[in-house]
Amino acid sequence: MTAHEIDYEIYGAEMQYVEIELDPQEAVVAEAGSFMMMDDGITMNTIFGDGSNQEKGILGKLFSAGKRILTGESLFMTSFLNNSSFGVRKVSFASPYPGKIIPIDLTDFRGKFICQKDAFLCAAKGVTVGIEFSKKLGRGLFGGEGFIMQKLEGDGMAFVNAGGTMARKELAPGETIRVDTGCIVGFTQDVDYDIEFIGGIKNTIFGGEGLFFATLKGPGIVYIQSLPFSRLAGRILSSIPRGGNSKGEGSILGSIGDLFDGDNSF
C-alpha cells in the first residue's frame, strides 16, 4: 500500500509539535489525544486501528484494532482528511511530554521501523502500525518493553516521541552499545536487540540502575531518549508528600527530619 505524501514542519525546542500540510484528499492518522489544532476544511474521523485495513471489511478492521490492544494502545485512532477543494490545509499534533518529535521516512529504512509501544505519535495514512514480537525469552521478560514492540511499515512519513534530549546512533556492523532499557525509542530492522545482566553484587543491589542493560548491535540506526516518561513520572510520584502535607524543601535535616514527624509509617 502506498501511503499519502505529506509535508511537515516541527516547531519548538523542548515541548514540540509537528505541523502537517495536507493536499486535497490527503490524510494523516494519529494517536487519540495528540491533536493540537487544524485548519477549516479538515474532517476528523475516529477509526478502528491504524486505518490500513479499512477497505477489507469488518474482519480487517478487527484485526487492525486487535494489534493495538496487544501493544497496550487504544482500539481507536483518529484520521484527519483534507476535505477542502481550496488547496493545502494544515493540522498539528503535540508531543505528550517534554522532548523531541522524530520524523521517520520509512523509505529510508527499507519500509520498516521498530519502536517502543508508546512512542508513536502520527503518520501519513497508509502507514501500518503493527506489532513486533520478540523471539528471545530474556528480552521479553527483562527488556522493559516485554515481548511486543510496535513496528511501523510502509513508504510514508511517521513521527515518534522521544523524552528529553534525543541521541541518534549509527552502528557499524558488529558495533554494540549498551543502553538503559527504558531509554530506547526505536531502531531499524537490522539492529540486533537483546538484554545483558549488569553483574556484580554491589551493582545489582546498590547500583540503582536495574538488573539489565539493553544491548544493541549493528548495523543500523538507533534512537535513544535521555528522559523516558516512566522515569519522569516516577520522580514526580516519589516527590509527592504522603498524606498531602507539604514538607519544607529548605529543611536542614532534609529526609532525616521526616523520621521525627508523624506522617511516616513503617
XYZ file of C-alpha atoms in Angstrom, residues 4-141:
138
model
C -0.169 9.539 1.302
C 2.649 12.001 0.662
C 2.732 14.739 3.279
C 4.881 17.775 4.041
C 5.632 18.804 7.600
C 7.471 21.193 9.884
C 8.421 20.682 13.535
C 8.202 23.653 15.917
C 9.569 24.224 19.388
C 12.602 23.134 21.350
C 11.687 21.043 24.386
C 7.887 20.933 24.014
C 7.496 20.294 20.312
C 4.606 19.944 17.927
C 4.540 18.893 14.280
C 2.508 20.774 11.672
C 1.481 18.637 8.695
C 0.375 20.007 5.335
C -2.346 18.040 3.565
C -3.234 18.431 -0.075
C -6.888 17.821 -1.020
C -7.921 14.244 -0.121
C -4.675 13.560 1.750
C -4.982 12.256 5.302
C -2.945 11.593 8.409
C -3.682 9.212 11.293
C -2.766 9.970 14.908
C -2.975 8.593 18.411
C -6.048 9.717 20.312
C -5.253 12.760 22.431
C -2.326 14.050 20.357
C -4.376 16.559 18.306
C -3.460 20.230 18.774
C -5.136 22.349 16.048
C -6.295 22.254 12.423
C -7.458 24.499 9.610
C -11.020 24.753 8.413
C -11.798 22.145 5.764
C -10.197 19.186 7.544
C -12.552 16.365 8.537
C -11.804 14.377 11.690
C -12.932 10.754 11.881
C -12.424 8.064 14.535
C -11.328 4.736 13.034
C -10.511 1.226 14.199
C -6.786 0.548 14.334
C -4.449 2.444 12.015
C -6.784 2.685 9.033
C -4.684 0.377 6.861
C -7.389 -2.324 6.649
C -10.482 -0.159 6.392
C -11.337 -1.427 2.904
C -11.089 -5.116 3.888
C -14.382 -5.387 5.701
C -15.166 -5.959 9.358
C -12.504 -8.671 9.799
C -9.785 -6.361 8.514
C -10.874 -3.628 10.896
C -10.990 -6.019 13.859
C -7.549 -7.405 13.031
C -6.089 -3.902 12.841
C -7.694 -2.932 16.149
C -6.653 -6.186 17.817
C -2.985 -5.490 17.103
C -3.276 -2.229 19.028
C -4.695 -3.985 22.089
C -1.590 -6.182 22.227
C 0.662 -3.108 22.305
C -1.362 -1.528 25.109
C -2.854 1.205 22.911
C -6.460 2.266 22.403
C -8.696 0.405 19.953
C -9.188 3.625 18.040
C -7.095 6.151 16.174
C -8.140 9.446 14.616
C -7.940 10.242 10.914
C -7.666 13.824 9.631
C -8.641 14.265 5.963
C -8.310 17.429 3.886
C -11.842 17.511 2.515
C -11.475 21.014 1.123
C -11.311 21.897 -2.551
C -9.330 25.088 -1.884
C -5.790 23.734 -1.618
C -3.477 22.880 1.234
C -4.767 22.636 4.800
C -2.700 22.153 7.969
C -3.164 20.020 11.082
C -0.852 19.920 14.114
C -0.058 17.297 16.734
C 1.779 17.839 20.018
C 4.170 15.648 21.936
C 2.534 14.497 25.214
C 5.621 15.204 27.352
C 8.841 17.280 27.168
C 11.198 16.009 24.498
C 11.613 15.703 20.755
C 9.482 14.608 17.830
C 11.447 12.399 15.437
C 10.402 12.269 11.755
C 10.790 8.790 10.284
C 10.793 8.455 6.495
C 10.134 4.747 6.083
C 11.521 4.716 2.553
C 14.944 5.461 4.093
C 14.671 2.373 6.324
C 13.508 -0.143 3.716
C 9.902 0.185 4.790
C 10.139 -0.788 8.469
C 10.997 0.828 11.805
C 10.655 -0.734 15.276
C 9.825 1.441 18.290
C 8.680 1.199 21.879
C 4.972 0.798 22.496
C 4.132 4.389 23.472
C 6.467 6.187 21.038
C 4.152 6.547 18.022
C 2.546 9.982 17.527
C 1.127 10.160 13.978
C 1.749 9.061 10.395
C 0.599 9.519 6.823
C -2.472 7.441 6.067
C -1.343 4.128 4.600
C 1.438 3.532 7.115
C 0.736 0.347 9.053
C 1.147 0.458 12.837
C 1.651 -3.176 13.778
C 3.317 -5.350 16.393
C 6.813 -6.803 16.565
C 7.196 -9.954 18.679
C 10.465 -10.654 20.421
C 11.915 -14.065 19.605
C 14.213 -14.015 22.628
C 12.904 -15.062 26.045
C 15.341 -12.899 28.028
C 14.480 -9.782 26.063
C 10.779 -10.434 26.509
C 10.989 -10.964 30.266
